[in-house]
XYZ file of C-alpha atoms in Angstrom:
321
model
C -133.893 -54.524 5.440
C -130.659 -55.963 5.726
C -129.962 -53.460 2.068
C -131.612 -50.879 3.990
C -128.917 -51.377 7.558
C -125.434 -51.986 4.765
C -126.366 -48.843 3.420
C -126.565 -47.289 6.509
C -123.555 -48.609 7.539
C -121.619 -47.427 4.461
C -123.063 -43.849 4.659
C -121.664 -43.410 8.759
C -118.123 -44.881 7.312
C -118.029 -42.095 4.280
C -118.740 -39.863 7.430
C -115.848 -39.966 9.596
C -113.561 -40.397 6.602
C -114.062 -36.820 5.415
C -114.330 -35.522 9.485
C -111.080 -32.936 10.688
C -109.171 -34.620 13.120
C -110.306 -33.802 16.295
C -106.308 -33.864 18.124
C -105.209 -30.890 16.163
C -107.471 -27.731 17.298
C -106.455 -24.225 15.954
C -105.286 -21.422 17.504
C -105.832 -18.239 15.403
C -103.159 -15.557 16.008
C -104.365 -12.507 18.025
C -103.575 -8.994 15.582
C -101.175 -7.327 18.088
C -98.966 -10.247 18.125
C -99.239 -10.602 14.532
C -97.786 -7.058 14.815
C -94.796 -8.012 16.722
C -93.623 -10.975 15.048
C -93.917 -8.848 10.790
C -90.633 -7.307 9.779
C -90.261 -3.484 9.441
C -87.662 -1.392 7.618
C -84.843 -0.690 8.958
C -85.404 2.984 8.852
C -88.799 2.828 10.910
C -87.095 0.363 13.563
C -84.719 2.853 14.282
C -87.335 5.359 14.446
C -89.266 3.301 16.946
C -86.190 3.036 18.632
C -85.415 6.585 19.283
C -88.888 7.425 20.208
C -88.896 4.963 22.409
C -86.144 6.698 24.455
C -87.916 9.315 24.044
C -90.698 7.721 25.140
C -88.887 6.782 28.586
C -88.757 10.231 30.041
C -91.731 11.685 28.126
C -95.064 9.111 27.791
C -97.598 9.964 25.680
C -101.203 9.734 26.021
C -101.953 6.746 23.791
C -99.065 5.127 25.503
C -100.611 5.584 29.478
C -104.276 4.557 27.402
C -103.073 1.091 26.074
C -101.035 0.594 28.469
C -104.145 0.141 30.645
C -106.465 -2.043 28.749
C -107.358 -4.708 30.177
C -103.981 -5.119 32.673
C -102.218 -5.886 29.501
C -98.852 -3.779 29.012
C -99.112 -2.870 24.882
C -96.556 -5.416 23.155
C -93.277 -4.215 22.372
C -92.244 -4.354 19.238
C -88.129 -6.456 19.182
C -84.977 -4.464 19.213
C -83.157 -3.381 15.925
C -79.752 -4.537 15.530
C -77.443 -1.793 17.413
C -75.063 -0.035 14.744
C -72.314 2.013 14.909
C -72.195 5.167 15.660
C -69.937 7.993 16.115
C -70.144 8.655 20.185
C -70.758 12.240 21.587
C -67.330 13.758 22.425
C -67.111 14.890 26.230
C -65.497 17.355 27.711
C -62.306 16.851 28.905
C -60.378 19.405 31.501
C -58.607 21.523 29.869
C -54.566 22.577 30.809
C -52.999 23.857 28.735
C -52.040 27.944 29.612
C -54.833 30.802 28.388
C -53.745 34.022 27.658
C -56.266 37.035 30.075
C -55.830 40.410 28.293
C -56.226 43.080 30.804
C -58.098 46.961 28.987
C -59.504 49.692 30.717
C -60.535 53.080 27.908
C -61.050 52.220 24.327
C -60.235 55.411 22.856
C -58.106 58.097 21.552
C -55.117 58.300 23.638
C -55.546 61.507 25.506
C -51.610 63.555 25.186
C -48.243 63.060 27.026
C -49.955 65.138 30.119
C -51.300 62.052 31.182
C -49.273 59.401 30.817
C -50.934 56.842 33.114
C -54.353 57.660 30.900
C -52.373 57.378 27.835
C -50.905 54.183 29.204
C -54.332 52.770 30.036
C -55.977 53.660 26.829
C -55.922 51.927 23.586
C -57.185 53.986 20.454
C -60.285 52.162 18.225
C -58.366 51.480 15.403
C -55.845 49.389 17.329
C -58.574 48.011 19.165
C -60.042 46.882 16.066
C -56.534 45.641 14.176
C -56.093 43.009 17.262
C -59.348 41.920 17.171
C -59.375 41.939 13.392
C -55.581 39.945 14.249
C -57.292 37.889 16.738
C -60.505 36.719 14.458
C -57.601 36.054 11.428
C -55.806 33.700 13.189
C -58.278 31.269 14.684
C -58.607 32.752 18.267
C -61.422 32.065 20.058
C -61.647 35.268 22.863
C -64.200 33.469 25.936
C -65.537 35.229 29.134
C -63.684 34.713 32.874
C -66.694 31.941 34.015
C -66.015 30.050 30.860
C -62.755 29.961 30.935
C -63.899 28.036 34.530
C -65.714 25.588 32.344
C -63.605 24.302 30.394
C -60.683 24.070 33.053
C -63.317 22.201 35.413
C -64.966 19.968 31.817
C -68.059 21.315 31.992
C -68.478 22.839 28.748
C -65.532 22.306 25.254
C -62.153 24.115 24.319
C -62.738 26.409 21.633
C -59.287 26.460 19.897
C -57.362 28.913 20.428
C -58.863 30.065 24.037
C -58.236 34.557 25.055
C -59.951 35.800 27.285
C -60.083 38.926 26.689
C -61.603 41.622 30.433
C -62.553 45.183 30.626
C -61.885 47.108 34.346
C -63.998 49.943 35.576
C -66.362 49.926 32.673
C -65.776 52.858 31.538
C -69.109 54.441 29.097
C -66.396 54.748 26.042
C -66.281 50.759 26.006
C -70.193 51.038 25.082
C -69.888 52.896 22.874
C -66.126 52.212 20.760
C -65.851 48.843 22.195
C -69.006 47.112 22.052
C -69.665 47.134 18.580
C -66.511 46.052 17.167
C -66.736 42.953 19.300
C -70.090 42.927 18.736
C -70.021 42.052 14.970
C -66.879 39.696 15.347
C -69.239 37.563 17.997
C -66.893 37.990 20.135
C -67.232 37.552 23.685
C -66.022 39.427 26.949
C -65.793 40.440 30.750
C -66.823 43.859 31.833
C -65.935 44.556 35.189
C -67.285 47.396 36.819
C -67.467 49.402 39.838
C -71.744 49.257 41.130
C -70.745 52.815 43.242
C -69.620 54.239 39.883
C -72.464 53.457 37.852
C -74.820 55.772 36.299
C -72.182 59.219 36.368
C -70.730 60.719 33.515
C -67.256 58.450 31.688
C -69.305 55.216 33.163
C -71.764 52.642 31.848
C -75.706 53.106 33.088
C -77.207 50.448 34.952
C -79.116 50.314 31.431
C -76.632 49.661 29.687
C -74.888 46.859 32.607
C -78.338 44.554 31.362
C -78.170 45.726 27.836
C -75.021 44.013 27.971
C -75.341 41.041 30.335
C -78.193 40.119 28.327
C -77.199 40.199 24.662
C -74.804 37.147 25.926
C -71.677 38.050 24.515
C -70.559 39.831 28.014
C -70.369 38.860 30.886
C -70.260 41.292 33.942
C -68.032 40.684 36.754
C -67.629 42.480 40.007
C -65.121 45.355 40.850
C -65.811 46.492 44.458
C -68.463 49.840 45.182
C -65.403 52.393 45.353
C -63.027 51.026 43.675
C -60.506 50.766 46.893
C -57.312 49.032 47.410
C -59.551 46.278 49.393
C -55.563 45.531 51.381
C -55.903 48.413 53.379
C -59.281 48.151 53.856
C -60.537 46.840 57.195
C -62.301 43.575 57.315
C -66.112 44.866 57.745
C -65.511 47.246 54.584
C -63.544 44.468 52.707
C -67.095 42.564 53.716
C -69.254 45.339 52.537
C -67.448 46.118 49.127
C -67.379 42.863 47.915
C -70.680 41.751 48.787
C -72.823 45.145 48.506
C -71.404 44.861 44.814
C -71.964 41.162 44.543
C -75.714 42.242 45.936
C -76.663 45.407 43.471
C -75.187 43.358 40.362
C -77.276 40.388 41.150
C -80.601 42.292 42.028
C -79.794 44.153 37.937
C -79.154 41.142 36.583
C -81.532 38.749 38.089
C -78.894 36.027 38.568
C -74.929 36.216 41.014
C -71.328 37.207 38.892
C -69.794 34.780 39.518
C -66.147 36.940 38.403
C -63.977 39.256 40.166
C -61.512 41.527 39.432
C -59.328 43.111 42.419
C -58.568 47.181 42.216
C -55.756 47.908 40.896
C -54.871 44.528 41.204
C -53.792 44.840 44.998
C -54.934 41.767 47.069
C -53.273 39.162 49.630
C -54.451 36.501 51.570
C -57.619 38.746 53.791
C -58.666 39.958 50.592
C -58.617 36.733 48.636
C -60.819 34.666 51.447
C -63.695 37.266 52.085
C -63.492 37.192 47.933
C -64.856 33.309 47.786
C -67.233 34.285 51.262
C -69.085 36.877 48.627
C -69.387 34.451 45.942
C -66.977 34.857 43.282
C -65.425 31.877 41.896
C -62.811 33.471 39.898
C -60.756 36.462 40.612
C -57.447 38.169 38.366
C -54.940 40.625 38.929
C -52.915 42.633 37.191
C -49.921 40.403 37.884
C -48.411 39.681 34.368
C -48.545 36.349 32.873
C -50.787 33.665 30.849
C -53.132 31.560 33.467
C -52.282 28.148 33.677
C -54.050 24.894 34.835
C -52.857 25.140 38.003
C -53.031 28.375 39.190
C -55.140 29.961 42.164
C -58.730 30.131 40.610
C -59.264 33.697 42.611
C -55.609 34.931 42.146
C -55.341 34.320 37.886
C -52.547 36.572 35.770
C -53.646 39.264 32.850
C -51.033 40.567 30.312
C -51.848 44.138 30.337
C -52.133 46.206 26.980
C -50.862 48.856 26.564
C -51.699 52.576 25.015
C -48.795 52.699 22.530
C -48.717 49.319 21.980
C -47.750 47.723 18.134
C -49.724 45.549 16.844
C -46.128 43.313 16.834
C -46.487 44.007 19.855
C -49.548 43.270 20.601
C -49.035 39.416 18.057
C -45.973 39.130 20.656
C -48.090 38.544 24.039
C -49.905 35.646 22.088
C -47.449 34.020 20.573
C -44.496 34.644 22.684
C -42.538 30.984 24.162
C -44.618 30.855 27.895
């Protein structure tokens, strides 16, 4: 009997020696927590960081479903260390003087019996040479509204900006100037007289819409009947400005912001009515470069004359100002 009791005591002691300690419970990490702590290659972490910022405003369906799972938020991987990057350039208001060139006709020069028409005309081959000179000397033709944008700092200023403007909306612009501008990818602003469109010598409405859709040509206003606005009654002044704006807005599907005063004639009353009609930037025929401090509704221009040589043209853009 004593031997049996002794044997039981020995067996019980051995069992106690091999049993695990009850005071140290083992915790098994959940798979998602293991995934959080598992390191990933640097390129994957960069991609995750970029996609995370994208998902702030555009959550995916899987993200929304995972977030609502059992009321727990989706585990977020650790943010990778930031690395130096090149900052995105921020546009600043452009304050350098900018030349605004003024053209009318792009056609063969009339004879001496038409001195006014001759002075307002530039031969297509001369115009081609002028564009070639601009291209080979680093100039960037822009529209008038683009000039306003770089002045405000909402658009980065290109190298050597220059504005090409064409008054009256003659059909020879479409036939002679537009193909050349398009071949160079140059921007330009064309001021049209809405009451003269679809008549001989002037652009058609279809041409105006095509030019506007091109992305290269800005259409601006030039009144309905090309009247001297300084001599117009208050009623006629408002009608010439607003009817022009309305006709262009309806045809193009957007308002126009640029305007040219007929014959360059304006005063404080005309300027106020121009702004009231929705135009934000306007040009005159007063000579000079456009400066940052100029009145946006009275910008000067440089006239390109009919018999101007290429040397005289380049002098417009290179002379001290």
